[in-house]
Amino acid sequence: MQHLLRLITCFLLSSVLLASSVASAQAELLAKFRQTRSDFKSASKNRQKKTLSKLSEAIDKTQDEGEKKLLLMAHALLATDQDDVATAEEDYKKMLQSPSDLIEYAHFFYGELLMNQKRYDDAKKQFEAIAALSPNAKLELDSKFHLSLIALDEK
């Protein structure tokens, strides 16, 4: 299990560092996040719970703010995949309290969570915030697509 935790952390860290230095890697980061989530979903419920527990322990132990944000992102995504909305929302809110390289991704995935809960007004705020944060074309495009889906669903 510790190996899985290290793998997730290393993967997320390397992806974020790569994404912040190479513009085309932004889309790859989003795809990697989605693949990690897919792999987690295919694991047993017991293994998922153990992974979340290990991530929680690592979040509490780490003193490095950058590492803490990475672990929080992984925890939020995996909590979302376990339908633990309250935990995921708490994680996203913590991430959004201070700037980081992951803040636009926190807005995006938090927006997805809210959209799936049919909390459209809150979801719109998350997707709209992405455009103001950075010129991440892939996330901005995906956010506009989600805003369009919300508009259609609200009619």
Short mmCIF file of N, CA and C in Angstrom, two decimals:
data_model
loop_
_atom_site.label_atom_id
_atom_site.label_comp_id
_atom_site.label_asym_id
_atom_site.label_seq_id
_atom_site.Cartn_x
_atom_site.Cartn_y
_atom_site.Cartn_z
N MET A 1 0.83 -1.19 0.00
CA MET A 1 0.00 0.00 0.00
C MET A 1 0.88 1.26 0.00
N GLN A 2 1.97 1.22 0.77
CA GLN A 2 2.86 2.37 0.81
C GLN A 2 3.46 2.61 -0.58
N HIS A 3 3.71 1.53 -1.29
CA HIS A 3 4.24 1.65 -2.64
C HIS A 3 3.22 2.37 -3.54
N LEU A 4 1.94 2.05 -3.39
CA LEU A 4 0.89 2.70 -4.18
C LEU A 4 0.83 4.19 -3.86
N LEU A 5 0.93 4.53 -2.58
CA LEU A 5 0.93 5.93 -2.16
C LEU A 5 2.09 6.69 -2.78
N ARG A 6 3.28 6.10 -2.72
CA ARG A 6 4.46 6.74 -3.32
C ARG A 6 4.30 6.88 -4.83
N LEU A 7 3.74 5.86 -5.46
CA LEU A 7 3.53 5.90 -6.90
C LEU A 7 2.59 7.03 -7.29
N ILE A 8 1.48 7.15 -6.57
CA ILE A 8 0.52 8.23 -6.85
C ILE A 8 1.17 9.59 -6.65
N THR A 9 1.88 9.75 -5.53
CA THR A 9 2.52 11.03 -5.23
C THR A 9 3.58 11.38 -6.27
N CYS A 10 4.42 10.42 -6.61
CA CYS A 10 5.47 10.67 -7.61
C CYS A 10 4.86 10.99 -8.97
N PHE A 11 3.83 10.26 -9.31
CA PHE A 11 3.16 10.49 -10.59
C PHE A 11 2.58 11.90 -10.64
N LEU A 12 1.85 12.27 -9.59
CA LEU A 12 1.24 13.60 -9.58
C LEU A 12 2.30 14.70 -9.57
N LEU A 13 3.33 14.53 -8.77
CA LEU A 13 4.39 15.53 -8.70
C LEU A 13 5.08 15.70 -10.04
N SER A 14 5.46 14.59 -10.66
CA SER A 14 6.15 14.69 -11.95
C SER A 14 5.23 15.28 -13.01
N SER A 15 3.96 14.95 -12.95
CA SER A 15 3.01 15.48 -13.93
C SER A 15 2.84 16.99 -13.77
N VAL A 16 2.74 17.44 -12.52
CA VAL A 16 2.56 18.87 -12.29
C VAL A 16 3.82 19.64 -12.67
N LEU A 17 4.97 19.14 -12.31
CA LEU A 17 6.20 19.83 -12.68
C LEU A 17 6.35 19.90 -14.19
N LEU A 18 6.03 18.83 -14.86
CA LEU A 18 6.10 18.82 -16.31
C LEU A 18 5.08 19.78 -16.90
N ALA A 19 3.89 19.77 -16.36
CA ALA A 19 2.83 20.63 -16.89
C ALA A 19 3.14 22.10 -16.70
N SER A 20 3.80 22.44 -15.59
CA SER A 20 4.09 23.85 -15.36
C SER A 20 5.24 24.34 -16.24
N SER A 21 6.02 23.42 -16.79
CA SER A 21 7.15 23.85 -17.61
C SER A 21 6.90 23.68 -19.11
N VAL A 22 5.93 22.89 -19.47
CA VAL A 22 5.65 22.65 -20.89
C VAL A 22 4.14 22.78 -21.11
N ALA A 23 3.74 23.75 -21.91
CA ALA A 23 2.31 24.04 -22.11
C ALA A 23 1.53 22.84 -22.61
N SER A 24 2.08 22.06 -23.53
CA SER A 24 1.34 20.93 -24.08
C SER A 24 1.10 19.83 -23.06
N ALA A 25 1.86 19.84 -21.99
CA ALA A 25 1.70 18.80 -20.96
C ALA A 25 0.45 19.02 -20.12
N GLN A 26 -0.16 20.20 -20.21
CA GLN A 26 -1.38 20.46 -19.44
C GLN A 26 -2.47 19.45 -19.79
N ALA A 27 -2.69 19.22 -21.05
CA ALA A 27 -3.70 18.26 -21.47
C ALA A 27 -3.32 16.85 -21.04
N GLU A 28 -2.03 16.54 -21.09
CA GLU A 28 -1.56 15.23 -20.65
C GLU A 28 -1.80 15.02 -19.16
N LEU A 29 -1.62 16.07 -18.36
CA LEU A 29 -1.85 15.98 -16.93
C LEU A 29 -3.30 15.61 -16.65
N LEU A 30 -4.21 16.29 -17.30
CA LEU A 30 -5.63 16.01 -17.12
C LEU A 30 -5.93 14.56 -17.51
N ALA A 31 -5.36 14.09 -18.58
CA ALA A 31 -5.56 12.71 -19.02
C ALA A 31 -4.98 11.73 -18.00
N LYS A 32 -3.83 12.06 -17.41
CA LYS A 32 -3.22 11.18 -16.42
C LYS A 32 -4.05 11.13 -15.14
N PHE A 33 -4.59 12.28 -14.73
CA PHE A 33 -5.49 12.29 -13.58
C PHE A 33 -6.67 11.36 -13.83
N ARG A 34 -7.23 11.46 -15.02
CA ARG A 34 -8.38 10.61 -15.35
C ARG A 34 -7.99 9.14 -15.37
N GLN A 35 -6.80 8.80 -15.87
CA GLN A 35 -6.36 7.41 -15.89
C GLN A 35 -6.14 6.88 -14.48
N THR A 36 -5.55 7.70 -13.60
CA THR A 36 -5.34 7.30 -12.21
C THR A 36 -6.68 7.01 -11.55
N ARG A 37 -7.65 7.86 -11.82
CA ARG A 37 -8.99 7.65 -11.25
C ARG A 37 -9.60 6.36 -11.79
N SER A 38 -9.41 6.09 -13.05
CA SER A 38 -9.95 4.88 -13.66
C SER A 38 -9.34 3.63 -13.02
N ASP A 39 -8.04 3.67 -12.80
CA ASP A 39 -7.36 2.55 -12.15
C ASP A 39 -7.89 2.33 -10.73
N PHE A 40 -8.12 3.42 -10.01
CA PHE A 40 -8.63 3.34 -8.65
C PHE A 40 -10.03 2.73 -8.63
N LYS A 41 -10.86 3.14 -9.58
CA LYS A 41 -12.23 2.63 -9.63
C LYS A 41 -12.27 1.13 -9.84
N SER A 42 -11.28 0.58 -10.53
CA SER A 42 -11.27 -0.85 -10.80
C SER A 42 -10.74 -1.67 -9.62
N ALA A 43 -10.19 -1.01 -8.61
CA ALA A 43 -9.68 -1.71 -7.42
C ALA A 43 -10.85 -2.10 -6.52
N SER A 44 -10.61 -3.05 -5.62
CA SER A 44 -11.64 -3.47 -4.68
C SER A 44 -11.96 -2.33 -3.71
N LYS A 45 -13.16 -2.35 -3.14
CA LYS A 45 -13.58 -1.31 -2.18
C LYS A 45 -12.63 -1.27 -0.98
N ASN A 46 -12.21 -2.43 -0.53
CA ASN A 46 -11.29 -2.50 0.61
C ASN A 46 -9.96 -1.82 0.27
N ARG A 47 -9.46 -2.09 -0.92
CA ARG A 47 -8.20 -1.48 -1.34
C ARG A 47 -8.36 0.03 -1.51
N GLN A 48 -9.51 0.47 -2.01
CA GLN A 48 -9.78 1.89 -2.15
C GLN A 48 -9.76 2.58 -0.79
N LYS A 49 -10.42 1.97 0.20
CA LYS A 49 -10.46 2.55 1.54
C LYS A 49 -9.07 2.63 2.15
N LYS A 50 -8.27 1.59 1.96
CA LYS A 50 -6.91 1.59 2.48
C LYS A 50 -6.07 2.68 1.83
N THR A 51 -6.25 2.85 0.52
CA THR A 51 -5.51 3.89 -0.19
C THR A 51 -5.88 5.27 0.33
N LEU A 52 -7.17 5.52 0.52
CA LEU A 52 -7.62 6.81 1.06
C LEU A 52 -7.08 7.04 2.47
N SER A 53 -7.06 5.99 3.25
CA SER A 53 -6.55 6.09 4.61
C SER A 53 -5.06 6.43 4.61
N LYS A 54 -4.31 5.78 3.76
CA LYS A 54 -2.87 6.06 3.66
C LYS A 54 -2.62 7.49 3.17
N LEU A 55 -3.43 7.93 2.23
CA LEU A 55 -3.30 9.31 1.75
C LEU A 55 -3.59 10.30 2.87
N SER A 56 -4.62 10.03 3.66
CA SER A 56 -4.96 10.91 4.79
C SER A 56 -3.81 11.00 5.78
N GLU A 57 -3.20 9.85 6.07
CA GLU A 57 -2.06 9.84 6.98
C GLU A 57 -0.90 10.66 6.41
N ALA A 58 -0.64 10.50 5.13
CA ALA A 58 0.46 11.23 4.49
C ALA A 58 0.19 12.73 4.49
N ILE A 59 -1.06 13.12 4.27
CA ILE A 59 -1.44 14.55 4.28
C ILE A 59 -1.16 15.13 5.66
N ASP A 60 -1.55 14.40 6.70
CA ASP A 60 -1.34 14.88 8.07
C ASP A 60 0.14 14.98 8.45
N LYS A 61 0.95 14.09 7.91
CA LYS A 61 2.37 14.03 8.28
C LYS A 61 3.24 15.03 7.54
N THR A 62 2.91 15.31 6.29
CA THR A 62 3.82 16.13 5.48
C THR A 62 3.84 17.59 5.93
N GLN A 63 5.02 18.17 5.88
CA GLN A 63 5.20 19.58 6.21
C GLN A 63 5.34 20.43 4.94
N ASP A 64 5.62 19.77 3.84
CA ASP A 64 5.82 20.47 2.57
C ASP A 64 4.46 20.81 1.95
N GLU A 65 4.22 22.11 1.75
CA GLU A 65 2.92 22.55 1.24
C GLU A 65 2.63 22.04 -0.18
N GLY A 66 3.66 22.00 -1.02
CA GLY A 66 3.47 21.49 -2.38
C GLY A 66 3.06 20.03 -2.38
N GLU A 67 3.73 19.25 -1.57
CA GLU A 67 3.41 17.83 -1.47
C GLU A 67 2.01 17.64 -0.87
N LYS A 68 1.68 18.48 0.10
CA LYS A 68 0.35 18.40 0.73
C LYS A 68 -0.75 18.65 -0.30
N LYS A 69 -0.53 19.63 -1.18
CA LYS A 69 -1.52 19.93 -2.22
C LYS A 69 -1.67 18.74 -3.18
N LEU A 70 -0.56 18.12 -3.55
CA LEU A 70 -0.62 16.94 -4.42
C LEU A 70 -1.41 15.81 -3.77
N LEU A 71 -1.11 15.58 -2.52
CA LEU A 71 -1.81 14.52 -1.79
C LEU A 71 -3.29 14.84 -1.63
N LEU A 72 -3.59 16.11 -1.36
CA LEU A 72 -5.00 16.52 -1.24
C LEU A 72 -5.75 16.31 -2.56
N MET A 73 -5.08 16.65 -3.68
CA MET A 73 -5.72 16.45 -4.98
C MET A 73 -6.00 14.97 -5.21
N ALA A 74 -5.01 14.14 -4.95
CA ALA A 74 -5.21 12.70 -5.12
C ALA A 74 -6.33 12.21 -4.21
N HIS A 75 -6.34 12.67 -2.97
CA HIS A 75 -7.36 12.26 -2.00
C HIS A 75 -8.75 12.70 -2.46
N ALA A 76 -8.86 13.94 -2.94
CA ALA A 76 -10.15 14.45 -3.40
C ALA A 76 -10.68 13.66 -4.59
N LEU A 77 -9.80 13.38 -5.54
CA LEU A 77 -10.23 12.62 -6.72
C LEU A 77 -10.67 11.21 -6.34
N LEU A 78 -9.92 10.59 -5.46
CA LEU A 78 -10.25 9.22 -5.08
C LEU A 78 -11.48 9.18 -4.19
N ALA A 79 -11.67 10.19 -3.34
CA ALA A 79 -12.89 10.27 -2.53
C ALA A 79 -14.11 10.47 -3.44
N THR A 80 -13.94 11.27 -4.47
CA THR A 80 -15.02 11.46 -5.45
C THR A 80 -15.41 10.13 -6.06
N ASP A 81 -14.42 9.34 -6.39
CA ASP A 81 -14.68 8.06 -7.03
C ASP A 81 -15.30 7.04 -6.09
N GLN A 82 -15.22 7.29 -4.80
CA GLN A 82 -15.90 6.43 -3.83
C GLN A 82 -17.24 7.02 -3.45
N ASP A 83 -17.66 8.06 -4.14
CA ASP A 83 -18.91 8.77 -3.86
C ASP A 83 -18.93 9.38 -2.46
N ASP A 84 -17.77 9.73 -1.96
CA ASP A 84 -17.65 10.41 -0.67
C ASP A 84 -17.57 11.92 -0.97
N VAL A 85 -18.73 12.48 -1.27
CA VAL A 85 -18.82 13.88 -1.71
C VAL A 85 -18.32 14.84 -0.63
N ALA A 86 -18.69 14.59 0.60
CA ALA A 86 -18.31 15.50 1.69
C ALA A 86 -16.79 15.59 1.83
N THR A 87 -16.12 14.45 1.80
CA THR A 87 -14.66 14.44 1.92
C THR A 87 -14.01 15.12 0.72
N ALA A 88 -14.49 14.81 -0.47
CA ALA A 88 -13.92 15.42 -1.68
C ALA A 88 -14.10 16.93 -1.64
N GLU A 89 -15.29 17.37 -1.27
CA GLU A 89 -15.56 18.81 -1.22
C GLU A 89 -14.66 19.50 -0.20
N GLU A 90 -14.48 18.89 0.94
CA GLU A 90 -13.59 19.43 1.97
C GLU A 90 -12.16 19.56 1.44
N ASP A 91 -11.71 18.53 0.73
CA ASP A 91 -10.35 18.56 0.16
C ASP A 91 -10.21 19.68 -0.87
N TYR A 92 -11.19 19.81 -1.76
CA TYR A 92 -11.11 20.86 -2.77
C TYR A 92 -11.10 22.24 -2.12
N LYS A 93 -11.94 22.43 -1.12
CA LYS A 93 -11.98 23.73 -0.45
C LYS A 93 -10.64 24.06 0.20
N LYS A 94 -9.99 23.06 0.78
CA LYS A 94 -8.66 23.28 1.37
C LYS A 94 -7.67 23.69 0.28
N MET A 95 -7.75 23.03 -0.86
CA MET A 95 -6.82 23.34 -1.96
C MET A 95 -7.02 24.76 -2.49
N LEU A 96 -8.27 25.21 -2.49
CA LEU A 96 -8.58 26.52 -3.05
C LEU A 96 -8.28 27.68 -2.10
N GLN A 97 -7.90 27.36 -0.87
CA GLN A 97 -7.61 28.41 0.10
C GLN A 97 -6.30 29.14 -0.16
N SER A 98 -5.38 28.49 -0.85
CA SER A 98 -4.10 29.14 -1.13
C SER A 98 -3.62 28.76 -2.52
N PRO A 99 -2.89 29.66 -3.16
CA PRO A 99 -2.43 29.40 -4.53
C PRO A 99 -1.49 28.20 -4.62
N SER A 100 -1.58 27.52 -5.74
CA SER A 100 -0.67 26.41 -6.03
C SER A 100 -0.73 26.14 -7.52
N ASP A 101 0.17 25.29 -7.99
CA ASP A 101 0.16 24.91 -9.39
C ASP A 101 -1.08 24.09 -9.75
N LEU A 102 -1.75 23.57 -8.76
CA LEU A 102 -2.91 22.71 -8.99
C LEU A 102 -4.25 23.42 -8.86
N ILE A 103 -4.25 24.71 -8.58
CA ILE A 103 -5.51 25.38 -8.25
C ILE A 103 -6.52 25.32 -9.40
N GLU A 104 -6.06 25.44 -10.62
CA GLU A 104 -7.02 25.38 -11.72
C GLU A 104 -7.61 23.98 -11.85
N TYR A 105 -6.81 22.96 -11.54
CA TYR A 105 -7.33 21.59 -11.57
C TYR A 105 -8.30 21.36 -10.41
N ALA A 106 -8.02 21.97 -9.27
CA ALA A 106 -8.94 21.87 -8.14
C ALA A 106 -10.28 22.49 -8.51
N HIS A 107 -10.26 23.66 -9.16
CA HIS A 107 -11.51 24.29 -9.62
C HIS A 107 -12.24 23.37 -10.60
N PHE A 108 -11.49 22.79 -11.53
CA PHE A 108 -12.11 21.96 -12.56
C PHE A 108 -12.76 20.71 -11.96
N PHE A 109 -12.01 19.96 -11.18
CA PHE A 109 -12.56 18.72 -10.63
C PHE A 109 -13.63 19.00 -9.57
N TYR A 110 -13.49 20.09 -8.84
CA TYR A 110 -14.53 20.48 -7.89
C TYR A 110 -15.80 20.85 -8.66
N GLY A 111 -15.63 21.56 -9.77
CA GLY A 111 -16.78 21.89 -10.62
C GLY A 111 -17.47 20.64 -11.14
N GLU A 112 -16.69 19.65 -11.55
CA GLU A 112 -17.29 18.38 -12.00
C GLU A 112 -18.08 17.72 -10.88
N LEU A 113 -17.51 17.71 -9.68
CA LEU A 113 -18.19 17.12 -8.53
C LEU A 113 -19.53 17.83 -8.28
N LEU A 114 -19.49 19.15 -8.27
CA LEU A 114 -20.71 19.93 -8.03
C LEU A 114 -21.73 19.74 -9.15
N MET A 115 -21.25 19.67 -10.39
CA MET A 115 -22.14 19.45 -11.52
C MET A 115 -22.84 18.10 -11.40
N ASN A 116 -22.10 17.08 -11.01
CA ASN A 116 -22.70 15.75 -10.84
C ASN A 116 -23.71 15.72 -9.70
N GLN A 117 -23.57 16.64 -8.76
CA GLN A 117 -24.53 16.76 -7.65
C GLN A 117 -25.70 17.67 -8.02
N LYS A 118 -25.69 18.17 -9.26
CA LYS A 118 -26.69 19.10 -9.78
C LYS A 118 -26.72 20.42 -9.00
N ARG A 119 -25.57 20.80 -8.47
CA ARG A 119 -25.40 22.09 -7.80
C ARG A 119 -24.80 23.04 -8.84
N TYR A 120 -25.61 23.38 -9.81
CA TYR A 120 -25.15 24.07 -11.00
C TYR A 120 -24.58 25.46 -10.74
N ASP A 121 -25.20 26.23 -9.87
CA ASP A 121 -24.67 27.58 -9.62
C ASP A 121 -23.25 27.53 -9.04
N ASP A 122 -23.04 26.60 -8.12
CA ASP A 122 -21.70 26.44 -7.54
C ASP A 122 -20.72 25.90 -8.57
N ALA A 123 -21.18 24.96 -9.39
CA ALA A 123 -20.31 24.39 -10.43
C ALA A 123 -19.89 25.46 -11.43
N LYS A 124 -20.82 26.31 -11.83
CA LYS A 124 -20.49 27.38 -12.77
C LYS A 124 -19.37 28.27 -12.24
N LYS A 125 -19.43 28.58 -10.96
CA LYS A 125 -18.40 29.44 -10.36
C LYS A 125 -17.02 28.80 -10.47
N GLN A 126 -16.97 27.50 -10.27
CA GLN A 126 -15.68 26.80 -10.37
C GLN A 126 -15.16 26.82 -11.80
N PHE A 127 -16.02 26.52 -12.76
CA PHE A 127 -15.58 26.50 -14.16
C PHE A 127 -15.22 27.90 -14.65
N GLU A 128 -15.97 28.90 -14.23
CA GLU A 128 -15.68 30.28 -14.65
C GLU A 128 -14.37 30.79 -14.04
N ALA A 129 -14.01 30.30 -12.88
CA ALA A 129 -12.78 30.74 -12.22
C ALA A 129 -11.53 30.32 -13.00
N ILE A 130 -11.62 29.27 -13.76
CA ILE A 130 -10.45 28.76 -14.49
C ILE A 130 -9.94 29.76 -15.52
N ALA A 131 -10.85 30.41 -16.21
CA ALA A 131 -10.44 31.37 -17.24
C ALA A 131 -9.63 32.52 -16.64
N ALA A 132 -9.95 32.91 -15.43
CA ALA A 132 -9.26 34.03 -14.79
C ALA A 132 -7.89 33.63 -14.22
N LEU A 133 -7.67 32.34 -14.05
CA LEU A 133 -6.43 31.89 -13.38
C LEU A 133 -5.23 31.79 -14.30
N SER A 134 -5.42 31.22 -15.47
CA SER A 134 -4.27 31.01 -16.34
C SER A 134 -4.72 30.72 -17.76
N PRO A 135 -3.78 30.76 -18.68
CA PRO A 135 -4.12 30.47 -20.07
C PRO A 135 -4.08 28.98 -20.41
N ASN A 136 -4.56 28.14 -19.51
CA ASN A 136 -4.57 26.70 -19.74
C ASN A 136 -5.70 26.40 -20.72
N ALA A 137 -5.37 26.31 -21.98
CA ALA A 137 -6.38 26.18 -23.04
C ALA A 137 -7.23 24.93 -22.88
N LYS A 138 -6.63 23.81 -22.53
CA LYS A 138 -7.38 22.56 -22.40
C LYS A 138 -8.41 22.65 -21.29
N LEU A 139 -8.01 23.12 -20.12
CA LEU A 139 -8.96 23.24 -19.02
C LEU A 139 -10.03 24.28 -19.32
N GLU A 140 -9.62 25.36 -19.96
CA GLU A 140 -10.60 26.40 -20.30
C GLU A 140 -11.64 25.85 -21.27
N LEU A 141 -11.19 25.10 -22.27
CA LEU A 141 -12.11 24.48 -23.21
C LEU A 141 -13.04 23.47 -22.52
N ASP A 142 -12.47 22.62 -21.69
CA ASP A 142 -13.28 21.65 -20.96
C ASP A 142 -14.27 22.35 -20.02
N SER A 143 -13.85 23.45 -19.42
CA SER A 143 -14.74 24.20 -18.53
C SER A 143 -15.90 24.80 -19.31
N LYS A 144 -15.62 25.36 -20.47
CA LYS A 144 -16.69 25.93 -21.30
C LYS A 144 -17.66 24.83 -21.75
N PHE A 145 -17.12 23.66 -22.04
CA PHE A 145 -17.97 22.53 -22.42
C PHE A 145 -18.90 22.17 -21.26
N HIS A 146 -18.35 22.11 -20.05
CA HIS A 146 -19.17 21.79 -18.88
C HIS A 146 -20.20 22.86 -18.62
N LEU A 147 -19.84 24.13 -18.81
CA LEU A 147 -20.81 25.21 -18.66
C LEU A 147 -21.95 25.05 -19.65
N SER A 148 -21.63 24.62 -20.87
CA SER A 148 -22.67 24.38 -21.87
C SER A 148 -23.59 23.23 -21.45
N LEU A 149 -23.00 22.18 -20.90
CA LEU A 149 -23.81 21.05 -20.42
C LEU A 149 -24.74 21.50 -19.30
N ILE A 150 -24.25 22.34 -18.40
CA ILE A 150 -25.08 22.85 -17.32
C ILE A 150 -26.23 23.67 -17.90
N ALA A 151 -25.93 24.54 -18.87
CA ALA A 151 -26.97 25.37 -19.48
C ALA A 151 -28.05 24.51 -20.11
N LEU A 152 -27.65 23.44 -20.78
CA LEU A 152 -28.63 22.53 -21.38
C LEU A 152 -29.45 21.81 -20.33
N ASP A 153 -28.81 21.40 -19.26
CA ASP A 153 -29.51 20.67 -18.20
C ASP A 153 -30.47 21.57 -17.43
N GLU A 154 -30.16 22.86 -17.35
CA GLU A 154 -31.01 23.80 -16.62
C GLU A 154 -32.28 24.18 -17.38
N LYS A 155 -32.29 23.94 -18.70
CA LYS A 155 -33.46 24.30 -19.51
C LYS A 155 -34.60 23.35 -19.35
#
